[in-house]
Coordinates of C-alpha atoms in Angstrom, one line a residue:
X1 CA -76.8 -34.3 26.4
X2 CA -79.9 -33.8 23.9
X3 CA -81.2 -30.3 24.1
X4 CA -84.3 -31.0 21.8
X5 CA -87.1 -28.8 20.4
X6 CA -85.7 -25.6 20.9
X7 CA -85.6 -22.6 18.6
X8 CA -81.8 -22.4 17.6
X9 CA -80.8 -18.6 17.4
X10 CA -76.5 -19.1 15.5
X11 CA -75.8 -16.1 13.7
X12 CA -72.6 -17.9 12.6
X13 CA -74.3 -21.3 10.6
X14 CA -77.1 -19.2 9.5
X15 CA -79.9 -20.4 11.6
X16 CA -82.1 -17.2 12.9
X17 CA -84.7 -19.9 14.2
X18 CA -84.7 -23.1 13.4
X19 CA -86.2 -25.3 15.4
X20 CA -83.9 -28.4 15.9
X21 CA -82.1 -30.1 18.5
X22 CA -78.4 -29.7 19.8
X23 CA -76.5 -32.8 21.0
X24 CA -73.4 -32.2 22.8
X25 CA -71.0 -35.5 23.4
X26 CA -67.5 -35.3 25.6
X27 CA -67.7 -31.6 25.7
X28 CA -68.5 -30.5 22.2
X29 CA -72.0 -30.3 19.6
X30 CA -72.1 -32.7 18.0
X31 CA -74.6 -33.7 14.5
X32 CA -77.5 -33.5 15.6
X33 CA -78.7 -37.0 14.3
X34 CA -76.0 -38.6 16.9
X35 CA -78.4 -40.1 19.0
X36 CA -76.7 -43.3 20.0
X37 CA -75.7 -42.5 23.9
X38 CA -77.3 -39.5 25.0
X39 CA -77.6 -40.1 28.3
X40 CA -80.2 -37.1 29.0
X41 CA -82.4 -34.5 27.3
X42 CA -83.7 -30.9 28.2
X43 CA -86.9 -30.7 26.6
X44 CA -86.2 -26.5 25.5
X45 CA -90.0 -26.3 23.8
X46 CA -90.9 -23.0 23.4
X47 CA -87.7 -22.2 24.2
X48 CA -84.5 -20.2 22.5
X49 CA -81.3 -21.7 22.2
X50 CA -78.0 -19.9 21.8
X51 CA -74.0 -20.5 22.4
X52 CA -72.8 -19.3 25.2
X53 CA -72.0 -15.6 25.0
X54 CA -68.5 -13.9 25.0
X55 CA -67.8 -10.2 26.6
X56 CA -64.8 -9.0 25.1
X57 CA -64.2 -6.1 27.4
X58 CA -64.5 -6.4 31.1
X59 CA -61.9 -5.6 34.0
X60 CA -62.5 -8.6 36.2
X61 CA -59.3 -9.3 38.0
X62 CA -55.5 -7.5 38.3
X63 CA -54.4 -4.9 39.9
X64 CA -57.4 -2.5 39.3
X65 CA -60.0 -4.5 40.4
X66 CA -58.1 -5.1 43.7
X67 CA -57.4 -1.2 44.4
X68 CA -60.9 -0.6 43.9
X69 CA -62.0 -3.0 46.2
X70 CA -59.8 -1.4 48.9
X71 CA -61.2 1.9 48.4
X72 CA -64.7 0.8 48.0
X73 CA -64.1 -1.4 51.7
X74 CA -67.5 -1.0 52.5
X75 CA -68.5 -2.8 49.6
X76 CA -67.0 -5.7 50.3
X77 CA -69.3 -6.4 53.7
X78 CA -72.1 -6.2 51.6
X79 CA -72.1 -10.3 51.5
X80 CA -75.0 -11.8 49.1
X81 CA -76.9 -14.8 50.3
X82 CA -76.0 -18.5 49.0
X83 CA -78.4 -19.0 46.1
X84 CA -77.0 -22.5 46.6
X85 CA -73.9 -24.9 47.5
X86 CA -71.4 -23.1 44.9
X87 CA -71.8 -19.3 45.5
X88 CA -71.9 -17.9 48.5
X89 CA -70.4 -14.8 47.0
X90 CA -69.5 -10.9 48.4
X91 CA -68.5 -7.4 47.0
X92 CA -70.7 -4.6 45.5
X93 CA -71.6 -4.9 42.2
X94 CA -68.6 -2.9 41.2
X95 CA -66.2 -4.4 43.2
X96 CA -67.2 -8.3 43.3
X97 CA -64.8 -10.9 44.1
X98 CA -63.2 -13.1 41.8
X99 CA -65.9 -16.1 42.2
X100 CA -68.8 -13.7 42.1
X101 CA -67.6 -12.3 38.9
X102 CA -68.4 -15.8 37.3
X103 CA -70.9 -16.6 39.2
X104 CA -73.4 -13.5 38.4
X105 CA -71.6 -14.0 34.4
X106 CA -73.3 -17.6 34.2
X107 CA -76.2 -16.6 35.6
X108 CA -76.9 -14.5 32.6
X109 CA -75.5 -17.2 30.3
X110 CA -72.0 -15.5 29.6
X111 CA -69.2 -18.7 29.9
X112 CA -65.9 -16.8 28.3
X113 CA -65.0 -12.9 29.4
X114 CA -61.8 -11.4 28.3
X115 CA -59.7 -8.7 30.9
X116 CA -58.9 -5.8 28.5
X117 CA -55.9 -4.1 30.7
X118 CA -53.1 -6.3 31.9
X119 CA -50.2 -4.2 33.1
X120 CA -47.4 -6.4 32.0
X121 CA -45.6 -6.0 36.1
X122 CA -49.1 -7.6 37.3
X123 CA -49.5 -10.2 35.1
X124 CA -48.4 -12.7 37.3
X125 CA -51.6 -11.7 39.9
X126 CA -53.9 -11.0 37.4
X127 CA -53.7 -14.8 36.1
X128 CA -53.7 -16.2 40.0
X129 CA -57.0 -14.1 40.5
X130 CA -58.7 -15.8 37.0
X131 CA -57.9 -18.8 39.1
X132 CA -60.4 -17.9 41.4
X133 CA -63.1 -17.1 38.8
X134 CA -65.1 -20.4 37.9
X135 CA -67.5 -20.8 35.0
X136 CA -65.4 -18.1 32.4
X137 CA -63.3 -18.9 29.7
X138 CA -60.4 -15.9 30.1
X139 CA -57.7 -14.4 29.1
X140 CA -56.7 -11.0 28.8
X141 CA -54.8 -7.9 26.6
X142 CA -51.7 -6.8 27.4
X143 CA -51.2 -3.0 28.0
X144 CA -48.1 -2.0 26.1
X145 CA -47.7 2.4 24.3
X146 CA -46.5 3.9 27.8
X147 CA -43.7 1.0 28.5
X148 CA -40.4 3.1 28.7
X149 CA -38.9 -0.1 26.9
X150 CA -41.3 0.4 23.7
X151 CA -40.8 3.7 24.0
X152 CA -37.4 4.0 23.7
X153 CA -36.8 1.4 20.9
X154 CA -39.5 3.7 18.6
X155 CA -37.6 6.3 19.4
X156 CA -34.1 5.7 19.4
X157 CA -35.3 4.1 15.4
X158 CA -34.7 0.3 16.5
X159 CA -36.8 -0.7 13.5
X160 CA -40.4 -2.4 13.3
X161 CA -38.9 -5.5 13.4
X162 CA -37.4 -5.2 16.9
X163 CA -40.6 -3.0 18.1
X164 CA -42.3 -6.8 17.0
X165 CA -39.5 -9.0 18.6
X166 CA -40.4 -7.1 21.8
X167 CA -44.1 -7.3 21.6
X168 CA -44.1 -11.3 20.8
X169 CA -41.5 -11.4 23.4
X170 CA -43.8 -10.1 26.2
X171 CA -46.8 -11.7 25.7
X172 CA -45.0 -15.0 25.5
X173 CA -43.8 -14.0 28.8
X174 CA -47.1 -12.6 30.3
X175 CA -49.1 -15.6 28.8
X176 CA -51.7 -12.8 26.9
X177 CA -54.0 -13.1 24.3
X178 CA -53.8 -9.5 22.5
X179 CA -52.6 -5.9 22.5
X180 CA -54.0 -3.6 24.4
X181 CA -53.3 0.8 24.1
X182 CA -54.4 3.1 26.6
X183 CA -54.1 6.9 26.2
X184 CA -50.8 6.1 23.6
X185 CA -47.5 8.1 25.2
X186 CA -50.0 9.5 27.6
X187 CA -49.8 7.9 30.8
X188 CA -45.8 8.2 30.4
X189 CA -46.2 12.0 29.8
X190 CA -47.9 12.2 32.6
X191 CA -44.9 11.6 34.2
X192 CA -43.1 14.3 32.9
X193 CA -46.2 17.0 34.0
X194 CA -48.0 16.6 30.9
X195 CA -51.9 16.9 31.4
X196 CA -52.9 16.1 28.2
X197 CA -51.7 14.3 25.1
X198 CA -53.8 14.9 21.7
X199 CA -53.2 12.1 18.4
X200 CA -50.2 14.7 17.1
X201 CA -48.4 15.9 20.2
X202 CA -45.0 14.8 20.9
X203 CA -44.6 13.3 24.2
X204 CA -42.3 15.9 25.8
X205 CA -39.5 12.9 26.8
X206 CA -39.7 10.9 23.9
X207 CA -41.2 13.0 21.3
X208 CA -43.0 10.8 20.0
X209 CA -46.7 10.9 18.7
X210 CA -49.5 8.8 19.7
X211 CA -50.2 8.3 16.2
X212 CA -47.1 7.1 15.9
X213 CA -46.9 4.9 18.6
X214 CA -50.6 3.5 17.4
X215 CA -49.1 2.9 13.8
X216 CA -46.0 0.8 15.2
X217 CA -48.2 -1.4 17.3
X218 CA -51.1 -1.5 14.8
X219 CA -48.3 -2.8 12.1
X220 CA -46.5 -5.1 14.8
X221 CA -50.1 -6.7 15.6
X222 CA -50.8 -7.3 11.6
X223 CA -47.1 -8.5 11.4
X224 CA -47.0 -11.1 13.7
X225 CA -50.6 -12.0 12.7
X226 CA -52.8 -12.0 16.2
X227 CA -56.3 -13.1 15.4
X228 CA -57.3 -9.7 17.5
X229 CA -56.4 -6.1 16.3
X230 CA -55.4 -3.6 18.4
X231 CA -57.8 -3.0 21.3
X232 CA -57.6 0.8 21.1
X233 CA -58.4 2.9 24.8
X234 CA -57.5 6.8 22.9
X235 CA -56.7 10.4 23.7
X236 CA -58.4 12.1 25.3
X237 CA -61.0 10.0 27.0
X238 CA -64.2 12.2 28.5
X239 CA -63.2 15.3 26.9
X240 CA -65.7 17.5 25.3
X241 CA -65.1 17.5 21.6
X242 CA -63.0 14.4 21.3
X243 CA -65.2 13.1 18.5
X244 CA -62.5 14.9 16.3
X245 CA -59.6 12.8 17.8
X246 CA -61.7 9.7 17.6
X247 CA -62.1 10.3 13.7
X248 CA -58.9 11.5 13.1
X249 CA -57.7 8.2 15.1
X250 CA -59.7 6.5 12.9
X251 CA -58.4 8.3 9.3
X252 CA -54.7 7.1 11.2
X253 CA -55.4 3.4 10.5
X254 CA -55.5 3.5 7.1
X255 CA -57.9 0.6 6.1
X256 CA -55.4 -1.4 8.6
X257 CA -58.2 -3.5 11.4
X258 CA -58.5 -1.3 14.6
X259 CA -60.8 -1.6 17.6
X260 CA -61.9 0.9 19.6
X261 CA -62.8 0.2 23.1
X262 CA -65.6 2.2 24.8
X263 CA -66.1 4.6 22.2
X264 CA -69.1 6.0 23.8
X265 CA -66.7 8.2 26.0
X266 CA -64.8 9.0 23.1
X267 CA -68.0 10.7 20.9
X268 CA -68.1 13.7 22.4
X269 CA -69.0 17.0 21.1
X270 CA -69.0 20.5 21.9
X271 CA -72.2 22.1 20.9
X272 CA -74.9 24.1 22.9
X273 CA -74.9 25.8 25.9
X274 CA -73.1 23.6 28.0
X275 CA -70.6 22.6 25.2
X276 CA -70.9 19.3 25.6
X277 CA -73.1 17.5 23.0
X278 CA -73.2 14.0 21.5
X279 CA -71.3 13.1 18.5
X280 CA -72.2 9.5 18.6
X281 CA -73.7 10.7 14.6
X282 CA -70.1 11.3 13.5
X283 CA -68.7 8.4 14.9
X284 CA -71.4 6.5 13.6
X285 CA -71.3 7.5 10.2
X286 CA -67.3 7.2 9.9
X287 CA -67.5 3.2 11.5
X288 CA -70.4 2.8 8.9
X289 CA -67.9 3.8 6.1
X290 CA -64.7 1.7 7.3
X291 CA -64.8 -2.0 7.6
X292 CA -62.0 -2.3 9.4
X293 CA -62.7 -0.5 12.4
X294 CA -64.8 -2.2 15.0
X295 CA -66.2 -0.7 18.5
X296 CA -67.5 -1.9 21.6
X297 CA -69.0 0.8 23.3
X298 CA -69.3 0.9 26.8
X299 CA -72.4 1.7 27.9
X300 CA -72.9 4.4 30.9
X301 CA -76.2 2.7 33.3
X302 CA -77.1 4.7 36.0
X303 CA -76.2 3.9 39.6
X304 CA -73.0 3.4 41.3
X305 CA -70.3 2.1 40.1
X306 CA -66.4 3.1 40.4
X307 CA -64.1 3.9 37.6
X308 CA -60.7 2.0 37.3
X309 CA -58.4 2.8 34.6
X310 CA -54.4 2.6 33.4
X311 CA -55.5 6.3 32.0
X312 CA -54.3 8.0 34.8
X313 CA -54.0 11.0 33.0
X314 CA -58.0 11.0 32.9
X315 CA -58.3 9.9 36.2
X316 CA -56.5 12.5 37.6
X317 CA -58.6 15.0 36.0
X318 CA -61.7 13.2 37.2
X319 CA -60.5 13.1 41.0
X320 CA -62.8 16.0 41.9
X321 CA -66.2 14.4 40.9
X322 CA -65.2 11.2 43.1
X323 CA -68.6 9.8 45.0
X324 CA -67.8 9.0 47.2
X325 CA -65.2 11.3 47.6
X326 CA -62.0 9.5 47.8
X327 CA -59.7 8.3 45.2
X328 CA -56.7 6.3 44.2
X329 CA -53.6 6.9 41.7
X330 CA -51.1 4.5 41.4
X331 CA -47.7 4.4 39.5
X332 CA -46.1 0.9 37.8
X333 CA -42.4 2.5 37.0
X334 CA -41.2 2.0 34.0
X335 CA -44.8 0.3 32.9
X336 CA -48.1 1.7 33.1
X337 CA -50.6 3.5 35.9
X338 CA -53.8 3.2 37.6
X339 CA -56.3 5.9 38.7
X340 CA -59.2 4.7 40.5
X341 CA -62.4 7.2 40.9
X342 CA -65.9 5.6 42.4
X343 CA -68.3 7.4 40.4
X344 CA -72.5 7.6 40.4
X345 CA -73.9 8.1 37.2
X346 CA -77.3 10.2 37.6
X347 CA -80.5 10.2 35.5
X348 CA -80.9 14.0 36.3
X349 CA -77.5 15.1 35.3
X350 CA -77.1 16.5 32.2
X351 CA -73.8 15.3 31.4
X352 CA -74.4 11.6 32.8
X353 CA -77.7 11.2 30.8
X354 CA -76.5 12.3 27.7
X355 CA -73.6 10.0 28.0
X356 CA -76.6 7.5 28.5
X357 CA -78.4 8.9 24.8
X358 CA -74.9 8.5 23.4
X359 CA -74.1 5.3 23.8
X360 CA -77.8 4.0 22.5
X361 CA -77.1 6.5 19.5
X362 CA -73.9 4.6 18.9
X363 CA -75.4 0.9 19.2
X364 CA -78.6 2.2 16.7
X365 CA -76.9 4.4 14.2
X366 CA -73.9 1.6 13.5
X367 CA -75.3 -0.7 10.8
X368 CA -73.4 -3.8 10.8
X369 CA -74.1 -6.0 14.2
X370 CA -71.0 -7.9 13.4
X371 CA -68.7 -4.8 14.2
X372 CA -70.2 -3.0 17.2
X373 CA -69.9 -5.4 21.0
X374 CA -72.0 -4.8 24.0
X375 CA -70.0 -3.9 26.7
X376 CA -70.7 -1.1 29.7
X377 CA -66.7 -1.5 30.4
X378 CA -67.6 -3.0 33.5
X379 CA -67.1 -1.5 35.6
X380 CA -66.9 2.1 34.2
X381 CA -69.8 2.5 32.7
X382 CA -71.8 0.5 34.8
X383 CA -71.2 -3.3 36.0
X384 CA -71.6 -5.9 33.7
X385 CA -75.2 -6.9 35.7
X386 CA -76.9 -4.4 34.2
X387 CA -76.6 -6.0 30.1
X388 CA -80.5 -7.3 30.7
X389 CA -81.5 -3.7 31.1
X390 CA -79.5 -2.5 28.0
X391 CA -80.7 -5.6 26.0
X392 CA -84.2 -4.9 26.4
X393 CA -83.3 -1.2 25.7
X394 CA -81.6 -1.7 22.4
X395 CA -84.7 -4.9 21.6
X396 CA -87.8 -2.4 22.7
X397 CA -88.3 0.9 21.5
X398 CA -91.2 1.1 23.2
X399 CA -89.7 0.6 26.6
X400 CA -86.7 3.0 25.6
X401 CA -88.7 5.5 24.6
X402 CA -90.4 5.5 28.3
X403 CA -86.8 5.8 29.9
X404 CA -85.9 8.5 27.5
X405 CA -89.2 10.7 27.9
X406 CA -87.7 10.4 32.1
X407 CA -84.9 12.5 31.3
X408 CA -84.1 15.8 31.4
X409 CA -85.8 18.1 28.5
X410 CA -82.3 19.2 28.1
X411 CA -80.8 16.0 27.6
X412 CA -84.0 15.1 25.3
X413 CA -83.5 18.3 23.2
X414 CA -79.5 17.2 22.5
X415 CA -80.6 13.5 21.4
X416 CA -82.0 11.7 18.5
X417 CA -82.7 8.7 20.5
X418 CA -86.5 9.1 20.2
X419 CA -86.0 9.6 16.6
X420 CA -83.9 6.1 16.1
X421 CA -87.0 3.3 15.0
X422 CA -84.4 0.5 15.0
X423 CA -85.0 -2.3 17.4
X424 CA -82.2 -5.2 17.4
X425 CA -83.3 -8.3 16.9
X426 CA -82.8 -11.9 18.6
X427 CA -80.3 -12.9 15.5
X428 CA -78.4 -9.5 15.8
X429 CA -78.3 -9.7 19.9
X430 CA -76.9 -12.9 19.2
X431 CA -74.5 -11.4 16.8
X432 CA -73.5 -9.0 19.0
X433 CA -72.9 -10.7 22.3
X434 CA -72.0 -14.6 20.8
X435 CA -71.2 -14.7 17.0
X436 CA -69.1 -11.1 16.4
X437 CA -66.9 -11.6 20.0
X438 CA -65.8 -15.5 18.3
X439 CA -64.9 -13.9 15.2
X440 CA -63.0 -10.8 16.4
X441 CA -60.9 -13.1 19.1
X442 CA -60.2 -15.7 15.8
X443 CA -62.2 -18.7 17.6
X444 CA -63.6 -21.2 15.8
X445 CA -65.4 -23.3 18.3
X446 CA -67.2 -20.7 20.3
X447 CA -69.9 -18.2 19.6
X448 CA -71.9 -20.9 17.6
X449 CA -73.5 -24.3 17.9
X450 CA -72.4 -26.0 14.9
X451 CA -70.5 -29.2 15.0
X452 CA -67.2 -29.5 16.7
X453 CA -68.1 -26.3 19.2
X454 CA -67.3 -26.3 22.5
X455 CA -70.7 -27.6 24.7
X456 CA -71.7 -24.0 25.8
X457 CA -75.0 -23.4 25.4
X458 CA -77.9 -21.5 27.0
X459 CA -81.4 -21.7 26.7
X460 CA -83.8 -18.5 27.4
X461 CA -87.6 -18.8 28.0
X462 CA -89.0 -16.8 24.7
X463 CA -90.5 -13.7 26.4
X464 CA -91.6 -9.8 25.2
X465 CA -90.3 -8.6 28.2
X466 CA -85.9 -9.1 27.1
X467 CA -84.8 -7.7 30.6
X468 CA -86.3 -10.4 32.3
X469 CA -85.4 -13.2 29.0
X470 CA -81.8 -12.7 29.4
X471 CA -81.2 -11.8 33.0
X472 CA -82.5 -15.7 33.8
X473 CA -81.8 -18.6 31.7
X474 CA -83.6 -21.6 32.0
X475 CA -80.6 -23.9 31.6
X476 CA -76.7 -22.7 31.2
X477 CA -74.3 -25.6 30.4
X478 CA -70.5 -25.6 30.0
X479 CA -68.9 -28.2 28.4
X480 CA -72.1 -30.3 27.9
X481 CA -72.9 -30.0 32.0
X482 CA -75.4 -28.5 33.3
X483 CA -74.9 -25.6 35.8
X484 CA -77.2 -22.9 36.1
X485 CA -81.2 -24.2 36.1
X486 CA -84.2 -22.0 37.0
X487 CA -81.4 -19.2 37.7
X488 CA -79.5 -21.5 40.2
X489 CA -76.3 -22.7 39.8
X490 CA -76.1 -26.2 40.6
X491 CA -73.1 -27.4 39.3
X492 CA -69.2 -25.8 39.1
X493 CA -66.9 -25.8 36.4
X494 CA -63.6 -24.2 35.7
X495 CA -62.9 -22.7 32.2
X496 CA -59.8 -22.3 30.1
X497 CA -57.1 -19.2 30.2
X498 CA -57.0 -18.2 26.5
X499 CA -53.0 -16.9 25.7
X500 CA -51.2 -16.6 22.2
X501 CA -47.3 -17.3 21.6
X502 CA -45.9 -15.5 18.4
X503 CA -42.3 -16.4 17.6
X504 CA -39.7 -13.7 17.7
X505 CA -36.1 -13.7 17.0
X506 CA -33.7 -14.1 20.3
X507 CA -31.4 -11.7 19.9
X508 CA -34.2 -9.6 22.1
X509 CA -33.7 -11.3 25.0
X510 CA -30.1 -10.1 25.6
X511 CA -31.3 -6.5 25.2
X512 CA -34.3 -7.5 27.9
X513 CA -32.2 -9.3 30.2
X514 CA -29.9 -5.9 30.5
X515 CA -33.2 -3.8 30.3
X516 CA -34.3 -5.8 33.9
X517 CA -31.2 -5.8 35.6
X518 CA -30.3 -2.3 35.0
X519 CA -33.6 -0.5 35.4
X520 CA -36.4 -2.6 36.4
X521 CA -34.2 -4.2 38.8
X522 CA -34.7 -8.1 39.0
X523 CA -33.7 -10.6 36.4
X524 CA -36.0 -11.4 33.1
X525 CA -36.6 -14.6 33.8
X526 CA -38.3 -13.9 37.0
X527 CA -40.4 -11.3 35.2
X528 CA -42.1 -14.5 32.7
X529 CA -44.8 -16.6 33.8
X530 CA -44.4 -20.5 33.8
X531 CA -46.6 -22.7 32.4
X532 CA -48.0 -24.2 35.8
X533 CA -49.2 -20.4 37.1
X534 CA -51.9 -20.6 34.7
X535 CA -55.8 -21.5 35.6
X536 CA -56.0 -24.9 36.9
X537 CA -58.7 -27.1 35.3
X538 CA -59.0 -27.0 31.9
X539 CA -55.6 -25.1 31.9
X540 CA -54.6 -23.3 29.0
X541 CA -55.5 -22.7 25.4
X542 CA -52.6 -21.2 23.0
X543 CA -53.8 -19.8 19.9
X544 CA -51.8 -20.2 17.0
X545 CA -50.5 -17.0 15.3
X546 CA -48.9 -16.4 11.5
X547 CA -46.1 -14.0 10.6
X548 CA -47.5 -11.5 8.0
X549 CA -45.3 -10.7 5.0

């Protein structure tokens, strides 16, 4: 397959325009000049070329996405019409099933999306519904800082050694890619009647700290050398002046590589009437001054959506502003939790439109394109169909400055968003959505099109009007095939379930093998995934890793 004439937008081989071709032979780009048994061309004239693009943080399959398609039933009945032989697809935008998901994910031109929350108990389901999703290269972070097991070992002063036997231990057995903290020590306090947990309050069972639960994982992570650094969900999500956790969360690090999921819900202030004011400045400003911290910052879109979360502890304070009203909270003993809220974010709300403001702050006021991810935590913020809108948002200041000037004067009066000049570019929306995602996951043959990538590629017709650009590709290929033309998919594929393996010393597995028996209450080895209940297809992909000294 030639794709000739197009303008080539790859942030990671320097090319911000070049206008050349891109040959792809038995699934991977090839040089360029490698004429000799191209079988077909796309003539992309006029045209912009890019990889395909990544979405590091998106809760597409597992338990959560299942509960909230119970709750949200009616959703479910809302069936979309075939757009063609290979997605005849249901389920709000919300709640989608498992083949929607990839289907409306290629229809934008995204061909890998990475599950952010797997509760180690639902591992097993959570890689039999990536089955189900075609198109998508997958895999997903396991949720480990509220597992009694980890808990206890910090505590009883097992050593950081055994904290990373443990953590090697269970992603080998869950067949994960990275590490994954929500709320550290806070969903397990919530056990014991805790409502909230701030960075330096002990955990009334264990006693210990979130910080120090952070630190352990953040130097277990570095130690056994995963490509991925801690994918950081902190205290005290949605709570009016949490900007001073986030930055204290961020001074915890200590140069060591951290990222911050979401962070738009974590920049909040206190100021003004209604003490609640953005502090997406702050947040800004301390990213800007530490390399190692990276962000993706989940993006609130107004409409309807419905929140699903292992924070149950924020959950359960959110019940009362369900809408619909109705609500789910669910416990995984000995594990982790779930709290699912539906949710409509409102343009005439105060709080909801600054939340809005705050996130653009945050994507405008962060300088370096290669640390900050665009993600709406789908579904949280918003689902993931609504990244044209935000694109053209963050590419026209023009067209944001209309949307702003529709909000409240409140909400205009407690944001510099109509202050912020900055308009991203094609290179840095490539950065942020292709080039940065390959680099933070440690891939070397995705986010780009140099020789030896993987054959995903996506061509946009060039237009001023971004919303429209990147909500319909021309062409989407995966692999080198074509399956999304004119915004029609017209061909399936399967992708590949991404996982990582660290070694880890043996000895472990006697204390796990009692752990199960005695308190879980079935046998370790049932507890591990096998090899053959991963993705059919392309199967799996495991990433090397490197012990750290």
């Amino acid at each position: 397959m030639r794709i000739a004439n197009g303008k080539v937008v790859d942030p990671a081989n320097a090319e911000t325009g070049v206008v050349r071709d891109v040959v792809i032979r038995d699934g991977r780009v090839v040089d360029a000049a490698a004429s000799e048994g191209v079988s077909e061309t796309i003539d992309a004239k006029g045209g912009v070329v890019m990889a395909g693009a990544i979405d590091i943080h998106s809760h597409i399959a597992g338990g959560k996405s299942n509960l909230a398609r119970l709750l949200m039933v009616e959703e479910q009945r809302a069936i979309r019409e075939p757009e063609g032989p290979f997605c005849g697809c249901g389920g709000g935008l919300g709640t989608m099933t498992a083949h929607a998901i990839g289907c409306r994910y290629v229809e934008m031109g995204y061909t890998a999306v990475f599950e952010p929350a797997v509760v180690a108990a639902n591992a097993r389901h959570m890689h039999a519904e990536m089955k189900d999703i075609p198109f998508l290269d997958t895999g997903g972070y396991l949720v480990l800082g509220n597992d009694d097991f980890l808990l206890d070992l910090i505590a009883s002063g097992a050593g950081q050694s055994a904290v990373n036997d443990y953590v090697a231990w269970m992603l080998a057995a869950t067949k994960t890619f990275a590490i994954k903290i929500v709320n550290p020590g806070g969903i397990n306090a919530f056990k014991f009647n805790a409502r909230k947990l701030d960075l330096d309050e002990k955990n009334p069972h264990y006693e210990l700290t979130p910080r120090k639960i952070l630190t352990t994982l953040i130097d277990a992570v570095t130690q056994l050398g995963l490509s991925h650094p801690i994918h950081l969900h902190g205290c005290n999500l949605g709570v009016p002046g949490n900007e001073d956790t986030t930055l204290a969360t961020i001074a915890a690090a200590e140069g060591r590589p951290l990222h911050l999921t979401h962070v738009q819900f974590h920049s909040y202030g206190t100021e003004g009437d209604r003490r609640f004011s953005s502090g997406a400045a702050k947040i800004a400003e301390a990213v800007n001054k530490n390399p190692n911290i990276t962000v993706d910052v989940g993006q609130v879109m107004f409409g309807q959506t419905v929140t699903a979360s292992a924070d149950f502890m924020s959950q359960y304070r959110n019940r009362g502003i369900a809408s619909p009203k109705r609500w789910i909270g669910m416990d995984m003993e000995m594990d982790a939790a779930c709290g699912v809220v539906p949710f409509a974010y409102k343009d005439k709300s105060f709080v909801n439109a600054l939340q809005w403001a705050i996130g653009l702050e945050l994507f405008l006021l962060i300088e370096d394109p290669w640390r900050v991810f665009l993600t709406t935590d789908h579904p949280n913020g918003a689902p993931f169909t609504t990244y044209p809108h935000l694109i053209r948002l963050l590419m026209d200041k023009a067209f944001r400055d209309e949307q702003f000037a529709k909000l409240p004067k409140a909400v205009r009066k407690h944001s510099i968003v109509g202050e912020l000049a900055r308009e991203y570019t094609l290179e840095e929306m490539a950065i942020v959505t292709r080039a940065a995602p390959a680099k933070i996951l440690g891939f070397k043959d995705r986010g780009h099109l140099g020789a030896g990538a993987v054959g995903d590629a996506v061509i946009y017709a060039e237009a001023s009007d971004y919303e429209a650009m990147f909500a319909t590709p021309a062409y989407v290929l995966k692999n080198g095939e074509v399956i999304v033309k004119d915004g029609e998919i017209v061909g399936l594929a399967y992708g590949q379930t991404h996982q990582v393996a660290p070694d880890y010393d043996k000895g472990i597995e006697t204390k796990l093998d009692r752990w199960f028996d005695e308190a879980v209450g079935y046998k370790a080895s049932t507890f591990k995934l096998s090899d053959s209940e991963i993705r059919d297809g392309q199967g799996a992909v495991a990433h090397a890793t490197m012990r750290a000294s």
